[in-house]
Amino acid sequence: MKRKTLSYLLRVDPVRCDGFGHCAELAPELITLDEWGYPILSGETFARSHVELVQSARLAVRGCPRAALSLQSLSSSESN
Amino acid sequence: MTTKFRVLDGAHDTPADLAQHEAHFGPIRGLHLEPAELKASGLTGRGGAGVATALKVDFLRQQKRAVGYVVVNAMEGEPAAHKDRTLISKNPHLILDGAMVLANMLGADDVVVCVAREHTSAVATMKAAIAERGRRRLQGPAFELMTPPGRYVAGEESALVHWLDDGEALPQYRSTRPSVLRIGRRGVLVDNAETHANVALIARHGSDWFRSVGTSRQPGTLITTVSGHGRTTVVEVPYGTPIRDVLHAASVPFDPVAVLLGGYGGTWLAGHHLDRGCDNESLQGVGANIGAGVIVAVAPQGCGVAETARIVEYMARESARQCGPCAFGLPALAADLELLRRGHDGASALARLEERCGTIEGRGACRHPDGVIRLIRSALRTFADDVVRHAGGQPCPHAATSAVVRIPHRSHPETLEWA
Ligand code: SF4
Ligand code: SF4
């Protein structure tokens, strides 16, 4: 078996998100908060080789109390 | 201008019954359309987004699980639009023919026709038309009429399907697009009522006939709803007809300083661009879009800043309040537009507006906030000179009284009705 994931994209489901902003503490490199406390994601994909970013993204996904965050795996053809 | 009616054609003043319908448009029995012919027709959706209908159909045909429902979206939540109701009041069976053709193409057993419950006359007409077909025992899908609450976002396709599936007219978050909307486990095709009516004509006359009017990218006709002149006039015109000619056909008696195009989440077009055609390709260069055919003409005594403030206040109220950036962001935008309208601290309001448009954009589950932002940005562009005066504390003399765009009453003040 060969792992195909080359990069990741962090997404937030705005309907689930409660805006308490826990994620911005867990992954400050990827998430900032707007003036009302809701997360702003960079919307940029990051490479699997960028280990710290992947780590923080996973922390945020796991730490989100509303399960609003998801880490989408992109294969080479999808990442742009 | 020669207006060539197609979907609004017919000599009758009341909704055509089945006999009148078949006498005018031809028999229903044997109506059939191949996917390739639909594709060749180049039909684009009439609900606002303008996506090729064949693209949506093909996407669903590629899915493993079959499509169960074809939905006719005649919700018409856009306050300045009246075309779906006009179409229903004229040719309800043409819409149903098209839905039947698409259901047969996709192998769907059910057609669900959605009309906002507040539009009582359209509800009654559709009910009668569906009952008439039932008595004829026509082959094909079963028809059902549903009447969701008529709020602005209730007609957004994911909200509509959510309501059909689970009784809540709230948009659904979709992490990827295109995505398959479902009722239960079965896939759903949602198309605007006017789109369905055009499918019925393509099935009868073929794609070459269909393409004989309109533009190459948007063939056929578009039903426009023109207002701003004290009336609401519905005219069907070929795509690409100069906006000026559409206004003329609707008997708008003045030279507008600007027109609102597409809807309340649409774009402003300055008066000196009215020779542009009413199709997305012609309007692209000036950042506008024809959307669902709404055209609101603003007379010289109107104020574009004030009109935008009024619309955004309404759109903020109509947020489904599910998503933070929309629930908090839209009222903030509305408040700053109100300051700009009055010329109170307009410069800082303007700075905040521009900044917040950037942070809010793209962060809702549906495109409701994006439409508002598109409108605000186009207002700042189109009315740039006025905006400078407002920001400098010198609003135009009409800013306090301008009331061109029709804003629905606060019908659901606190108790939001989504069921
Ligand atoms: S932790 Fe989750 S719920 Fe909280 S703000 Fe972040 S995404 Fe939203
Ligand atoms: S973006 Fe606004 S209107 Fe759309 S689902 Fe979210 S809160 Fe509702």
XYZ file of C-alpha atoms and ligand atoms in Angstrom:
515
model
C 0.000 0.000 0.000
C 1.174 3.457 -0.792
C 0.042 6.594 0.944
C -1.316 9.018 -1.588
C -1.930 12.094 0.537
C 0.407 14.863 -0.491
C -1.213 17.852 1.116
C -3.980 18.909 3.445
C -6.674 21.502 3.660
C -8.346 22.536 6.906
C -12.060 23.315 6.686
C -14.658 24.529 9.131
C -18.375 23.813 9.108
C -19.761 27.241 10.021
C -23.121 25.786 11.079
C -21.519 23.605 13.731
C -18.950 26.125 14.909
C -19.908 27.912 18.145
C -17.283 30.623 17.953
C -15.595 30.059 21.297
C -12.298 30.015 19.498
C -10.568 27.059 21.126
C -9.093 26.065 17.770
C -7.149 29.310 17.419
C -5.217 28.416 20.573
C -4.503 24.903 19.346
C -3.406 25.908 15.853
C -2.492 29.597 15.854
C -0.397 29.144 12.692
C -3.495 28.100 10.760
C -6.402 29.806 12.474
C -7.085 33.384 13.480
C -10.324 34.700 14.934
C -12.553 37.411 13.536
C -13.911 40.238 15.677
C -16.813 38.038 16.799
C -14.593 35.121 17.763
C -15.227 32.889 14.773
C -12.284 31.164 13.117
C -10.771 32.437 9.882
C -8.899 29.702 8.094
C -6.185 30.567 5.638
C -7.808 28.371 2.994
C -4.385 27.371 1.761
C -3.293 23.799 1.360
C -0.168 22.697 3.166
C 2.186 19.864 2.347
C 2.303 16.630 4.299
C 5.992 17.240 4.781
C 5.174 20.310 6.833
C 4.999 18.199 9.966
C 4.335 20.920 12.560
C 1.427 22.314 10.589
C -0.112 18.883 10.150
C 0.345 18.294 13.892
C -1.398 21.524 14.876
C -4.172 20.957 12.396
C -4.808 17.527 13.894
C -4.775 19.008 17.401
C -7.373 21.573 16.390
C -9.562 19.013 14.675
C -9.479 16.766 17.727
C -9.852 19.629 20.163
C -12.857 21.269 18.565
C -15.760 20.619 20.945
C -18.306 20.889 18.150
C -16.468 18.638 15.676
C -16.688 21.516 13.242
C -13.175 21.211 11.835
C -12.045 18.680 9.308
C -8.729 17.985 7.689
C -9.147 17.120 4.073
C -6.465 15.016 2.408
C -5.608 15.984 -1.120
C -3.773 13.821 -3.586
C -1.400 15.428 -6.062
C -3.991 15.927 -8.740
C -6.270 17.845 -6.413
C -3.813 20.177 -4.738
C -3.361 23.330 -6.678
C -38.305 45.690 -29.984
C -39.763 42.390 -31.039
C -40.340 40.423 -27.903
C -40.448 36.747 -28.702
C -42.363 35.032 -25.982
C -41.647 31.418 -25.438
C -42.397 30.107 -21.970
C -44.904 32.922 -21.384
C -46.529 32.366 -24.766
C -50.264 31.791 -25.226
C -53.386 33.836 -25.801
C -55.029 32.897 -22.495
C -55.208 35.286 -19.524
C -55.907 32.638 -16.909
C -53.627 29.656 -16.244
C -53.819 27.312 -19.244
C -55.629 24.085 -18.412
C -54.418 20.836 -19.908
C -56.547 21.133 -23.044
C -55.450 24.705 -23.741
C -51.876 23.782 -22.928
C -51.750 20.863 -25.347
C -53.584 22.820 -28.027
C -50.988 25.546 -27.801
C -47.733 23.705 -27.126
C -48.517 20.237 -28.457
C -49.240 16.882 -26.835
C -47.640 15.666 -23.633
C -47.719 12.006 -24.578
C -44.414 10.925 -26.051
C -42.446 13.926 -24.735
C -38.865 12.819 -24.383
C -35.405 14.337 -24.295
C -32.017 12.691 -24.667
C -29.238 13.939 -22.382
C -27.158 14.738 -25.466
C -29.900 16.953 -26.833
C -30.187 18.783 -23.509
C -26.457 19.355 -23.613
C -26.604 20.566 -27.209
C -29.298 23.078 -26.268
C -26.887 24.858 -23.923
C -29.723 25.477 -21.453
C -28.547 27.305 -18.322
C -30.376 27.509 -15.007
C -32.829 30.380 -14.614
C -32.699 30.508 -10.822
C -29.709 32.819 -10.634
C -26.506 30.781 -10.650
C -26.720 30.148 -14.388
C -25.124 26.688 -14.313
C -25.634 24.524 -17.408
C -28.554 22.213 -16.704
C -26.886 19.341 -18.563
C -23.881 19.641 -16.231
C -26.074 19.090 -13.168
C -27.917 16.225 -14.842
C -24.673 14.551 -15.929
C -23.185 14.914 -12.467
C -26.182 13.111 -10.985
C -26.176 10.457 -13.693
C -22.568 9.644 -12.795
C -23.452 8.865 -9.185
C -23.791 5.259 -8.114
C -27.117 5.735 -6.430
C -30.064 6.668 -8.626
C -31.858 9.969 -8.395
C -35.168 9.707 -6.600
C -36.628 13.187 -6.895
C -36.832 16.036 -9.325
C -37.635 19.267 -7.495
C -39.226 22.281 -9.134
C -38.003 25.357 -7.282
C -40.719 28.004 -7.601
C -40.053 29.520 -4.178
C -39.161 32.946 -5.545
C -37.880 34.305 -2.237
C -36.260 37.225 -4.006
C -38.517 40.197 -3.126
C -37.950 41.955 -6.463
C -38.729 38.860 -8.562
C -42.124 37.901 -9.835
C -41.331 35.706 -12.795
C -42.000 32.252 -11.360
C -45.429 33.332 -10.172
C -46.137 34.912 -13.556
C -45.070 31.728 -15.317
C -47.308 29.658 -13.039
C -50.228 32.026 -13.650
C -49.795 31.500 -17.386
C -48.392 28.064 -18.208
C -48.233 25.799 -15.151
C -48.272 22.647 -17.284
C -45.180 23.683 -19.202
C -43.249 23.580 -15.914
C -44.691 20.163 -15.083
C -43.875 18.841 -18.582
C -40.246 19.810 -18.130
C -40.057 18.207 -14.696
C -41.581 15.034 -16.124
C -39.027 14.972 -18.936
C -36.111 15.412 -16.503
C -37.536 12.790 -14.127
C -37.752 10.299 -16.992
C -34.214 11.160 -18.066
C -32.892 10.455 -14.555
C -35.218 7.582 -13.712
C -36.742 9.532 -10.823
C -40.160 8.401 -9.610
C -41.228 11.630 -7.977
C -41.545 15.263 -8.931
C -41.889 17.684 -6.021
C -43.125 21.168 -6.874
C -42.197 23.755 -4.233
C -44.147 26.995 -4.018
C -43.825 29.312 -1.008
C -46.971 29.021 1.095
C -47.324 32.822 1.178
C -47.819 32.839 -2.607
C -51.370 31.590 -2.252
C -52.538 32.132 -5.795
C -49.568 30.247 -7.273
C -50.145 27.453 -4.746
C -53.784 27.135 -5.814
C -52.904 27.112 -9.515
C -50.235 24.457 -9.104
C -52.522 22.354 -6.971
C -55.209 22.453 -9.668
C -52.729 21.690 -12.456
C -51.298 18.684 -10.611
C -54.799 17.374 -9.836
C -55.747 17.733 -13.497
C -52.791 15.639 -14.553
C -53.684 13.049 -11.927
C -57.132 12.659 -13.454
C -55.593 12.130 -16.890
C -53.530 9.213 -15.531
C -50.503 10.229 -17.555
C -47.584 7.847 -17.575
C -44.451 8.925 -15.760
C -43.503 10.329 -12.375
C -45.884 11.147 -9.531
C -46.364 14.852 -8.836
C -46.590 16.373 -5.413
C -47.003 19.985 -4.314
C -45.111 21.200 -1.248
C -45.359 24.636 0.357
C -42.298 25.590 2.431
C -42.145 28.881 4.351
C -41.303 31.764 2.036
C -38.221 33.258 3.648
C -35.334 34.580 1.572
C -32.925 31.703 2.071
C -35.639 29.017 2.101
C -35.382 28.839 -1.690
C -31.636 28.175 -1.606
C -31.424 24.636 -2.945
C -29.813 23.000 0.074
C -32.333 24.739 2.366
C -35.185 23.586 0.192
C -33.998 19.998 0.214
C -33.327 20.216 3.960
C -36.928 21.270 4.487
C -38.243 18.461 2.277
C -36.016 15.946 4.023
C -36.242 17.108 7.597
C -38.701 19.980 7.937
C -36.178 22.782 8.440
C -35.726 25.371 5.697
C -32.098 26.062 6.626
C -29.136 25.797 4.244
C -26.818 22.835 4.720
C -23.050 23.025 4.949
C -21.444 21.257 2.006
C -17.717 20.724 2.334
C -17.253 20.092 -1.372
C -19.132 21.206 -4.452
C -20.750 20.007 -6.544
C -22.318 17.694 -4.020
C -25.376 15.486 -4.160
C -28.339 16.735 -2.152
C -30.497 13.952 -0.773
C -33.956 13.286 0.544
C -33.592 10.199 2.684
C -30.985 8.246 0.753
C -32.100 9.267 -2.679
C -30.423 11.967 -4.762
C -32.284 15.098 -5.794
C -32.174 17.337 -8.858
C -33.307 20.889 -8.087
C -34.051 23.292 -10.914
C -35.864 26.580 -11.121
C -39.439 26.538 -12.491
C -38.469 28.544 -15.585
C -35.649 26.094 -16.313
C -38.165 23.243 -16.286
C -40.456 25.135 -18.657
C -37.565 25.554 -21.096
C -36.788 21.832 -20.895
C -40.376 21.200 -22.009
C -39.847 23.391 -25.064
C -36.500 21.791 -25.927
C -38.162 18.366 -25.753
C -40.781 19.577 -28.234
C -38.731 21.649 -30.663
C -35.122 20.496 -30.281
C -31.871 22.222 -29.454
C -31.407 24.083 -32.758
C -34.740 25.776 -32.348
C -33.849 26.593 -28.741
C -30.571 28.204 -29.734
C -32.172 30.352 -32.419
C -32.571 33.219 -29.949
C -30.348 34.384 -27.110
C -26.561 34.283 -27.002
C -24.268 31.339 -27.667
C -23.369 31.027 -23.961
C -26.903 31.684 -22.744
C -29.318 30.548 -25.437
C -33.049 31.089 -25.274
C -35.058 33.645 -23.375
C -35.064 34.985 -19.844
C -38.103 36.163 -17.918
C -37.156 39.484 -16.361
C -38.941 41.288 -13.548
C -38.601 45.036 -13.961
C -39.502 47.433 -11.134
C -38.570 50.832 -9.754
C -41.144 52.701 -11.849
C -43.990 52.270 -9.413
C -44.998 48.947 -10.919
C -43.712 45.440 -11.375
C -43.526 44.397 -15.009
C -42.622 40.918 -16.148
C -41.187 40.604 -19.656
C -39.658 37.651 -21.407
C -36.732 38.660 -23.615
C -33.950 36.842 -25.461
C -30.718 36.707 -23.465
C -28.433 39.428 -24.729
C -31.194 41.997 -25.248
C -29.740 45.385 -24.247
C -30.874 46.322 -20.739
C -32.096 49.641 -22.149
C -34.490 47.774 -24.456
C -35.774 45.634 -21.600
C -36.524 48.806 -19.617
C -38.256 50.216 -22.659
C -40.357 47.070 -23.105
C -41.380 47.394 -19.458
C -42.365 51.047 -20.055
C -39.912 52.547 -17.576
C -40.514 56.256 -18.204
C -37.165 57.692 -17.036
C -33.447 57.314 -17.685
C -32.174 55.436 -14.617
C -28.996 56.546 -12.882
C -28.369 52.891 -12.174
C -30.132 49.538 -12.142
C -29.963 46.741 -9.640
C -29.394 43.510 -11.522
C -29.957 39.913 -10.504
C -31.570 40.394 -7.115
C -30.856 41.660 -3.613
C -27.644 39.673 -3.586
C -26.890 40.960 -7.079
C -24.983 43.880 -8.510
C -25.478 47.527 -9.416
C -24.989 48.632 -12.977
C -24.375 52.310 -13.717
C -26.732 54.136 -16.069
C -24.031 54.544 -18.737
C -23.752 50.751 -19.092
C -27.382 50.159 -20.049
C -26.476 49.260 -23.614
C -24.935 46.071 -22.329
C -26.880 42.909 -23.047
C -28.800 41.091 -20.330
C -26.544 38.034 -20.318
C -23.641 37.173 -18.096
C -21.010 37.375 -20.807
C -21.957 40.941 -21.756
C -22.065 41.989 -18.118
C -18.893 40.258 -16.990
C -16.649 43.172 -17.954
C -18.494 45.489 -15.566
C -18.617 42.996 -12.704
C -22.352 42.369 -13.037
C -24.555 39.345 -13.526
C -28.141 38.979 -14.686
C -28.960 36.373 -12.020
C -32.638 35.470 -11.943
C -33.634 38.357 -14.218
C -34.376 41.001 -11.605
C -33.948 44.582 -12.851
C -34.731 47.486 -10.516
C -34.419 50.917 -12.132
C -33.319 53.786 -9.900
C -34.639 57.179 -11.008
C -32.382 60.267 -10.787
C -33.963 61.236 -7.475
C -32.847 57.953 -5.876
C -29.707 57.446 -3.776
C -27.698 54.311 -4.449
C -26.041 54.383 -1.033
C -29.414 54.593 0.704
C -30.890 51.825 -1.452
C -27.950 49.552 -0.697
C -28.297 50.279 3.028
C -31.991 49.370 2.897
C -31.335 46.113 1.049
C -28.499 45.030 3.333
C -30.593 45.735 6.425
C -33.222 43.393 4.986
C -30.673 40.744 3.991
C -29.164 40.825 7.504
C -32.622 40.186 8.924
C -33.066 37.294 6.509
C -29.867 35.514 7.565
C -30.654 32.047 8.818
C -28.323 32.898 11.733
C -26.665 29.517 11.638
C -23.170 30.775 10.862
C -21.317 33.346 12.958
C -19.794 35.356 10.112
C -23.268 35.784 8.580
C -25.290 36.208 11.794
C -22.935 38.862 13.212
C -21.291 40.110 10.041
C -24.361 41.134 8.066
C -25.864 43.315 10.828
C -22.442 44.956 11.211
C -22.325 45.703 7.490
C -25.888 47.038 7.619
C -25.038 49.337 10.545
C -22.046 50.821 8.738
C -24.051 51.354 5.560
C -26.639 53.183 7.627
C -23.917 55.468 9.036
C -22.632 56.045 5.522
C -26.139 56.797 4.290
C -26.594 59.484 6.919
C -23.051 60.780 6.525
C -22.358 60.280 10.238
C -18.762 59.289 10.685
C -18.972 57.979 7.141
C -15.246 57.736 6.539
C -14.602 55.217 9.287
C -17.796 53.349 8.408
C -16.526 53.041 4.851
C -13.159 51.734 6.022
C -14.850 49.124 8.216
C -17.172 48.108 5.380
C -14.319 47.408 3.024
C -12.386 45.513 5.664
C -15.356 43.401 6.814
C -16.390 42.513 3.281
C -12.985 40.864 3.022
C -13.217 38.915 6.277
C -16.816 37.711 5.917
C -16.700 36.603 2.305
C -16.862 32.858 1.698
C -17.378 31.960 5.357
C -21.071 31.069 5.438
C -22.578 27.654 4.836
C -24.503 29.138 1.936
C -23.810 32.044 -0.395
C -26.180 34.458 1.336
C -23.395 36.599 2.834
C -21.413 36.467 -0.418
C -24.373 37.944 -2.282
C -24.563 40.793 0.221
C -20.847 41.459 -0.155
C -21.097 41.416 -3.934
C -23.871 43.990 -3.692
C -21.923 46.257 -1.332
C -18.764 46.133 -3.419
C -20.664 46.931 -6.583
C -22.401 49.828 -4.797
C -19.076 51.280 -3.689
C -17.881 51.042 -7.307
C -21.033 52.192 -9.078
C -21.831 55.063 -6.754
C -18.190 55.942 -6.065
C -18.768 59.716 -6.320
C -21.777 59.604 -4.008
C -19.875 57.380 -1.589
C -17.102 59.977 -1.348
C -19.649 62.698 -0.525
C -21.431 60.514 2.036
C -18.112 59.600 3.637
C -17.244 63.305 3.788
C -20.409 64.042 5.731
C -22.336 65.432 2.733
C -24.934 62.809 1.805
C -26.971 63.457 -1.304
C -30.261 65.304 -0.808
C -32.317 62.160 -1.479
C -30.454 59.946 0.986
C -33.105 60.259 3.676
C -36.100 59.614 1.439
C -34.878 57.283 -1.293
C -37.157 54.223 -1.315
C -36.975 52.622 -4.746
C -36.272 49.023 -3.851
C -39.198 47.266 -2.249
C -38.395 45.923 1.213
C -40.852 43.351 2.618
C -42.348 44.109 6.003
C -40.954 42.557 9.098
C -43.287 39.623 8.911
C -41.267 37.351 11.176
C -39.869 39.710 13.813
C -38.368 37.474 16.486
C -39.946 34.109 15.932
C -38.148 32.943 12.847
C -40.245 30.505 10.951
C -38.233 27.765 9.324
C -40.658 24.871 9.553
S -12.955 25.112 18.259
Fe -14.515 24.433 16.808
S -16.422 25.322 17.534
Fe -14.766 26.407 18.585
S -14.365 28.200 17.314
Fe -12.972 26.607 16.603
S -14.056 25.577 14.960
Fe -15.571 26.771 16.069
S -24.479 31.763 5.566
Fe -26.104 32.885 6.619
S -27.954 32.390 5.512
Fe -26.419 30.899 4.877
S -26.678 29.164 6.259
Fe -25.164 30.472 7.218
S -26.318 31.837 8.569
Fe -27.780 30.898 7.151
